[in-house]
PDB file of C-alpha atoms in Angstrom:
ATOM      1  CA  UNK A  35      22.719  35.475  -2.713  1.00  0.00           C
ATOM      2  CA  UNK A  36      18.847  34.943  -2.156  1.00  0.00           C
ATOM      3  CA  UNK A  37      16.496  37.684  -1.630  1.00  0.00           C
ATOM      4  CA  UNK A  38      14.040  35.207  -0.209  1.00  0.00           C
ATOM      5  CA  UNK A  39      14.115  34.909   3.553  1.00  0.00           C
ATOM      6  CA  UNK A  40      12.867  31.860   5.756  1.00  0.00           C
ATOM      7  CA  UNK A  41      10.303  32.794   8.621  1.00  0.00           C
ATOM      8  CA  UNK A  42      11.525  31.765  11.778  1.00  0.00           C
ATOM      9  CA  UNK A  43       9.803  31.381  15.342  1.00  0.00           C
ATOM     10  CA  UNK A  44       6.566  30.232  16.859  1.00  0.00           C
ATOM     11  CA  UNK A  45       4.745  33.471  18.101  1.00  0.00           C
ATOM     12  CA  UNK A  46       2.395  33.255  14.549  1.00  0.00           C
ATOM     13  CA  UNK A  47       1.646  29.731  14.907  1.00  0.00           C
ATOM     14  CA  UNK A  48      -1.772  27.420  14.620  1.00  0.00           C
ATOM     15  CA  UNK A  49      -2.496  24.762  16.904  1.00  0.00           C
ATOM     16  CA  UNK A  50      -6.172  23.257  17.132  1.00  0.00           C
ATOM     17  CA  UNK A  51      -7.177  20.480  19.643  1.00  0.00           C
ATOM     18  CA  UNK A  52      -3.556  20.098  21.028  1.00  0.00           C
ATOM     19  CA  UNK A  53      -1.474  19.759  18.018  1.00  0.00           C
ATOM     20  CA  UNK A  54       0.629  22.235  15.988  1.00  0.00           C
ATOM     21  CA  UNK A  55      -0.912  22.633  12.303  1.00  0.00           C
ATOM     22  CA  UNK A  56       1.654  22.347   9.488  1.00  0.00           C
ATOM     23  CA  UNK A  57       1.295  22.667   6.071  1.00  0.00           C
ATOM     24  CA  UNK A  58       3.271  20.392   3.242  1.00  0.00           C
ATOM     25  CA  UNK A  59       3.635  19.213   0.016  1.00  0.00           C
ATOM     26  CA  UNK A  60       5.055  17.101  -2.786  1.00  0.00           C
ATOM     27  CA  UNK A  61       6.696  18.705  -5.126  1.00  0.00           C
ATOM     28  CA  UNK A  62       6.302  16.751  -8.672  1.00  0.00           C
ATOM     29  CA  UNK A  63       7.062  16.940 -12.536  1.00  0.00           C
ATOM     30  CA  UNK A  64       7.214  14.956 -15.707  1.00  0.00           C
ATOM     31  CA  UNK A  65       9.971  13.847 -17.885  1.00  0.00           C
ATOM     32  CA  UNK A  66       9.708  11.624 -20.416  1.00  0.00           C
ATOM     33  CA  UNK A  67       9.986   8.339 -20.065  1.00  0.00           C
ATOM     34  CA  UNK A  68      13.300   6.552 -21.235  1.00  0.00           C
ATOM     35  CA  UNK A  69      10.837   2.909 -20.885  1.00  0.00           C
ATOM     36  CA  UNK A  70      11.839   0.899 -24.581  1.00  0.00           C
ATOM     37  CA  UNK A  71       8.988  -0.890 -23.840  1.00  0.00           C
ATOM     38  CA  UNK A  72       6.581   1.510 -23.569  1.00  0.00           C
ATOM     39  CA  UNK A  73       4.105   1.382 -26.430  1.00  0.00           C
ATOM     40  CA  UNK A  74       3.881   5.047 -26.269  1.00  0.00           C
ATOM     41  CA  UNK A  75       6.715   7.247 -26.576  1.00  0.00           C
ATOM     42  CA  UNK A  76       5.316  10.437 -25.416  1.00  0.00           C
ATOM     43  CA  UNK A  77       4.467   8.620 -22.149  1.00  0.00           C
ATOM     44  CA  UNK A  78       5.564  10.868 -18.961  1.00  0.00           C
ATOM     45  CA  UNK A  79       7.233   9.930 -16.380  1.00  0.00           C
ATOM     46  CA  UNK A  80       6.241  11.495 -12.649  1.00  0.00           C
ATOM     47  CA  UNK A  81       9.383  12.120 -10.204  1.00  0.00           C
ATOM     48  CA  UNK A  82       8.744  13.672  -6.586  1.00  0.00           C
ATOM     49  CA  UNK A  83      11.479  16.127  -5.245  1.00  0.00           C
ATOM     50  CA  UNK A  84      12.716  15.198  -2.052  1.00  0.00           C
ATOM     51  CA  UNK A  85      15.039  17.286   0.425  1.00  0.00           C
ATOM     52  CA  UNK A  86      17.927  15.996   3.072  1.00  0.00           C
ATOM     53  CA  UNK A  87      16.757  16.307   6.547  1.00  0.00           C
ATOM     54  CA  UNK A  88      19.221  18.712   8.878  1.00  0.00           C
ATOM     55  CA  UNK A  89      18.870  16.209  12.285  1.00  0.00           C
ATOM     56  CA  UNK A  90      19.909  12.276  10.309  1.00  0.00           C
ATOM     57  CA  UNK A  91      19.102  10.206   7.816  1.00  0.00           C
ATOM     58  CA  UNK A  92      16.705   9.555   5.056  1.00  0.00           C
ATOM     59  CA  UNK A  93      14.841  12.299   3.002  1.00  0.00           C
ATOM     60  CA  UNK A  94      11.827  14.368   3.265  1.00  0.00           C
ATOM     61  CA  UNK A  95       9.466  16.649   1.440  1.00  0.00           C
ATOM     62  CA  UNK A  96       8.693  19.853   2.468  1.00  0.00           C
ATOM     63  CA  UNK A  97       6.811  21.249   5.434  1.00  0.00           C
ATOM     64  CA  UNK A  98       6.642  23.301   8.406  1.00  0.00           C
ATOM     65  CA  UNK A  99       4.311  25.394  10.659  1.00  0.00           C
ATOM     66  CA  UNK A 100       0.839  26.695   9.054  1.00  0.00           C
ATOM     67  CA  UNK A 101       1.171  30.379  10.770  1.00  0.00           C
ATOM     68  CA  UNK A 102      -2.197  32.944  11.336  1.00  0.00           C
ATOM     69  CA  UNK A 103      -1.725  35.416   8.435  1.00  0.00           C
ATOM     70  CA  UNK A 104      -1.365  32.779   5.746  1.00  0.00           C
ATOM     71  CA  UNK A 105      -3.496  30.109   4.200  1.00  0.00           C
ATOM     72  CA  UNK A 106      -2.733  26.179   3.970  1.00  0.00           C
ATOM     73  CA  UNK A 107      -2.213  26.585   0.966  1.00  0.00           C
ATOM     74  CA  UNK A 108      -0.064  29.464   1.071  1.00  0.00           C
ATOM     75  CA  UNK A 109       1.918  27.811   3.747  1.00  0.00           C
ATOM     76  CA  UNK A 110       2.666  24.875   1.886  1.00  0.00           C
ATOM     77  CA  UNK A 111       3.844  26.906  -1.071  1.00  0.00           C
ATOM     78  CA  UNK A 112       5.993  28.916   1.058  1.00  0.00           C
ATOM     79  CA  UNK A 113       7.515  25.514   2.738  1.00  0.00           C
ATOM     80  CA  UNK A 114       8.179  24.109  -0.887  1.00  0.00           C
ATOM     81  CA  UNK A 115      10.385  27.953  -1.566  1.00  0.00           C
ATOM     82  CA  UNK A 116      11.738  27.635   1.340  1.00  0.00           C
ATOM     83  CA  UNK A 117      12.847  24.094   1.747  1.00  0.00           C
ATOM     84  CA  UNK A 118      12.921  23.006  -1.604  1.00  0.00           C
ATOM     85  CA  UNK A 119      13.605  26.235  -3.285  1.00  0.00           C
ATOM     86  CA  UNK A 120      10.576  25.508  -5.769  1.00  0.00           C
ATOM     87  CA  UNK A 121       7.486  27.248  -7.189  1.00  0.00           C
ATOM     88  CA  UNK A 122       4.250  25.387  -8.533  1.00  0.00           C
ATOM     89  CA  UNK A 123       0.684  25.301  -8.478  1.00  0.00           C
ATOM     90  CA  UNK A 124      -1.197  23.546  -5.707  1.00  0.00           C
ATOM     91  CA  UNK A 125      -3.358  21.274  -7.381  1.00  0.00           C
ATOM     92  CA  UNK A 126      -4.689  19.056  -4.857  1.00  0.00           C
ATOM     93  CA  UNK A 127      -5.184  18.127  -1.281  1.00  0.00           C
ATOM     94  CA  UNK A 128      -3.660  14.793  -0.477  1.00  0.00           C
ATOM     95  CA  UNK A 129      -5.337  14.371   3.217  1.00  0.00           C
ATOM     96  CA  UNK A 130      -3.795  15.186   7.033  1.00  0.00           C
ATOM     97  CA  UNK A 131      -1.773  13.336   8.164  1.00  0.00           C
ATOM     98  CA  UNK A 132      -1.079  13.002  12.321  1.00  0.00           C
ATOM     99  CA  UNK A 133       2.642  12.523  14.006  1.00  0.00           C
ATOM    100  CA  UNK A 134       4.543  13.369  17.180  1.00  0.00           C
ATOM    101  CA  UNK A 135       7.449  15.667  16.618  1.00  0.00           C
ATOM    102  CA  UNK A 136      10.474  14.699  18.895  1.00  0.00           C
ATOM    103  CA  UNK A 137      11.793  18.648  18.111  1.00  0.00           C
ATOM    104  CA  UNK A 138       8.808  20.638  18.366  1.00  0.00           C
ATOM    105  CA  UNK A 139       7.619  20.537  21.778  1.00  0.00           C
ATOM    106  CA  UNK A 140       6.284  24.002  23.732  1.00  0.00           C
ATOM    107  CA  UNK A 141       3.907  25.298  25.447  1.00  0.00           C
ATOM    108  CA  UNK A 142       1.146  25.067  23.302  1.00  0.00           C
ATOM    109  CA  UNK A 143       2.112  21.594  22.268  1.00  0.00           C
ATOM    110  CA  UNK A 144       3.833  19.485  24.839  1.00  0.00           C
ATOM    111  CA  UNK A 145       3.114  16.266  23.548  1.00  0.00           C
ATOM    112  CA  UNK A 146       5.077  17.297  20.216  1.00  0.00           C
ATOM    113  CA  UNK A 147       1.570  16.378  18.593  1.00  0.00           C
ATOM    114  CA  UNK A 148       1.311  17.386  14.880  1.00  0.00           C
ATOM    115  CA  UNK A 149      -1.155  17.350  12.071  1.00  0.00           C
ATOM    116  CA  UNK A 150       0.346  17.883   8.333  1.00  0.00           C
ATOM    117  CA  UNK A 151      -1.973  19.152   5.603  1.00  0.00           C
ATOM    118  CA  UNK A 152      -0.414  17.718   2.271  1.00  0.00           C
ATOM    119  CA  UNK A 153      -0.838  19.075  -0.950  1.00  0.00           C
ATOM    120  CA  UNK A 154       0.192  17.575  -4.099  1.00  0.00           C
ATOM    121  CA  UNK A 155       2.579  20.550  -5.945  1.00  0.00           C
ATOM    122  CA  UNK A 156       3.154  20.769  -9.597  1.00  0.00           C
ATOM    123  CA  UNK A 157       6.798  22.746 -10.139  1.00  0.00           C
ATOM    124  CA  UNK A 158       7.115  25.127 -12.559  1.00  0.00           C
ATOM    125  CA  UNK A 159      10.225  26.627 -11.480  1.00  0.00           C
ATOM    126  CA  UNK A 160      13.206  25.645  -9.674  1.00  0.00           C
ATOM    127  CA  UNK A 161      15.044  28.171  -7.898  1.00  0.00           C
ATOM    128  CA  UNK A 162      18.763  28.647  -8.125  1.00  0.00           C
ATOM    129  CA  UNK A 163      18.563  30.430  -5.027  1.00  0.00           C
ATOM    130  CA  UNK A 164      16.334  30.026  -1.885  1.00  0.00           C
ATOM    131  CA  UNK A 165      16.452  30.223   2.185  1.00  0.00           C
ATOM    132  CA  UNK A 166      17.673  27.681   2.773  1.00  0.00           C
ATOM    133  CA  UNK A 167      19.732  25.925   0.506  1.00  0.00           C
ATOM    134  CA  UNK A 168      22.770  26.158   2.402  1.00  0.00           C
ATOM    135  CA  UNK A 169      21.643  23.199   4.404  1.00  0.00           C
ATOM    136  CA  UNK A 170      19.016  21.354   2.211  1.00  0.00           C
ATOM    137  CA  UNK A 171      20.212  19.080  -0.838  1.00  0.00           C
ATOM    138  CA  UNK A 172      17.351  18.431  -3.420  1.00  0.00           C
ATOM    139  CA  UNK A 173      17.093  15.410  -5.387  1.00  0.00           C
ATOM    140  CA  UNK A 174      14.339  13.812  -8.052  1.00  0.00           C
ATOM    141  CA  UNK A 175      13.222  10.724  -7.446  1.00  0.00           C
ATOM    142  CA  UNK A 176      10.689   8.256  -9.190  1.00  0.00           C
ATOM    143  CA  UNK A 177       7.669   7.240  -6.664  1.00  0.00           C
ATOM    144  CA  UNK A 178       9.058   4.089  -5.464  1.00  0.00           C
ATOM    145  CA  UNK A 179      12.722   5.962  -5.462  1.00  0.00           C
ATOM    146  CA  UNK A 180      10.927   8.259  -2.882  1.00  0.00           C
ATOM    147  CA  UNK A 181       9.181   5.748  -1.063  1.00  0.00           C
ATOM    148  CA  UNK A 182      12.398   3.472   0.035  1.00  0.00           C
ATOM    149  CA  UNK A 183      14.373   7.053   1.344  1.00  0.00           C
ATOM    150  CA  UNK A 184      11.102   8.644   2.937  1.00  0.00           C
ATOM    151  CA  UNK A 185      12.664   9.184   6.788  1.00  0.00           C
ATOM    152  CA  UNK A 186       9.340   9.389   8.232  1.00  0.00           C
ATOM    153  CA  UNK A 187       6.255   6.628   8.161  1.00  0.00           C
ATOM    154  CA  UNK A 188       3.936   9.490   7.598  1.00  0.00           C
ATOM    155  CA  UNK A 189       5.659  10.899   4.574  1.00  0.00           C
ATOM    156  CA  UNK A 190       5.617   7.532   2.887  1.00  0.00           C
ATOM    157  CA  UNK A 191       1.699   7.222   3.785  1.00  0.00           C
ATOM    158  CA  UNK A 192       1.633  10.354   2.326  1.00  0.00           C
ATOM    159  CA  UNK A 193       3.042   9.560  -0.752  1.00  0.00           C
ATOM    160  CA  UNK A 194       1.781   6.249  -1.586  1.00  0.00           C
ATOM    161  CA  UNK A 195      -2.061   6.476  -0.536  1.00  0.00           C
ATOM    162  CA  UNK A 196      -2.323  10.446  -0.971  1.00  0.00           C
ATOM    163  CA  UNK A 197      -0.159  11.240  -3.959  1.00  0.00           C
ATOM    164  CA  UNK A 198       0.075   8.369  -5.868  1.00  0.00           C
ATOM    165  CA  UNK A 199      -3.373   7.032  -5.716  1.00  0.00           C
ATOM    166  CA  UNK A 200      -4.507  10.703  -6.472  1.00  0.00           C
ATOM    167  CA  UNK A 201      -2.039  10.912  -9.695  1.00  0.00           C
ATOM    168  CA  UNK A 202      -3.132   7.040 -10.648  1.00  0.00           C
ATOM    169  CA  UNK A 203      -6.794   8.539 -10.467  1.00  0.00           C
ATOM    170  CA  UNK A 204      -6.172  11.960 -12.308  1.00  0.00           C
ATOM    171  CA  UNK A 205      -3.819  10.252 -14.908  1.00  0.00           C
ATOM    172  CA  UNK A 206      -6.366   8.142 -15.754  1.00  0.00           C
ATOM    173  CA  UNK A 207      -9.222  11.413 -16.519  1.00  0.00           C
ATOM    174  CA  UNK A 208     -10.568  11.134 -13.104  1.00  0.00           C
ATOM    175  CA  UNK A 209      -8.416  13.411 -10.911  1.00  0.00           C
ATOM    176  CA  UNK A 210     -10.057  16.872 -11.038  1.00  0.00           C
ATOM    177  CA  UNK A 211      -7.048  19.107 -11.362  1.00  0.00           C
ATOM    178  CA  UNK A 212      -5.570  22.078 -13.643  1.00  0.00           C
ATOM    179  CA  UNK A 213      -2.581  19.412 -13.646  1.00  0.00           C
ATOM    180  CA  UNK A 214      -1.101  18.731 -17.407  1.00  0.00           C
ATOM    181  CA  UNK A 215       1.194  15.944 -17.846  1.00  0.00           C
ATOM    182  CA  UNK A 216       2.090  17.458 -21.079  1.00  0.00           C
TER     183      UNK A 216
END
């Protein structure tokens, strides 16, 4: 049984300029890397956690509405427990990242107009309980893994010119993060 509960409803929500503000975030880690050819054997490899989406195909990473009393950040940590049933760190911000929601349409937000703030999320912990795991599957995934089964053009974007050209630039000393591959 989980003690954690999942916030529910709109009446706590941000929208700016039209569109509904939500709050993401990859979730990674590092295993080691089973490459024979690898000159290095302590190299690590980086894997992105990915959840099943509850209306079709294809996988996702967590998100969901940015509310008043919380911070992006905060929201995006609380998506990633309650989606993903994971704790991290936030290390970095990936960019924003616009789309039209085909669910999310009200009042505020009839066009369905979103903007995503996406944070790169290094796990520390992995839950064996969480809100909502009844209906959300989790699975690891390499980068290009992720990229093929991303459901949404956005998420991909996300992954491939946020994340991984942030991770490319921090693995190689350049990144600017409390991250450690070790």
């Amino acid at each position: 049984m989980c003690d954690l509960v999942a916030r529910t409803g709109r009446h706590q929500q941000r929208y700016e300029d039209g569109r509904r503000l939500v709050a993401g975030c990859i979730p990674f880690r590092y295993r080691a890397s089973n490459d024979e050819t690898s000159d290095d054997e302590h190299k690590k490899l980086v894997e992105v956690l990915m959840i099943n989406s509850q209306s079709g195909p294809g996988l996702l990473f967590p998100k969901g509405g940015w509310e008043n009393d919380e911070t992006v950040e905060e929201a995006a940590a609380r998506e990633a427990i309650e989606e993903a049933g994971v704790r991290g760190d936030i290390v970095h911000l990936l960019g924003f990242y616009d789309f039209k929601s085909k669910t999310h349409q009200d009042a505020c937000c009839p066009e369905g107009m979103c903007r995503a703030a996406v944070f790169a999320l290094h796990v520390k912990e992995e839950l064996t309980s969480w809100p909502e795991q009844s209906t959300r599957q989790r699975t690891w995934l390499t980068v290009p893994e992720a990229a093929s089964q991303c459901r949404y053009q956005w998420m991909q974007e996300a992954l491939l010119t946020g994340f991984s050209d942030w991770h490319d630039k921090w693995s190689r000393g350049g990144g600017g993060t409390n991250c450690d591959p070790a």
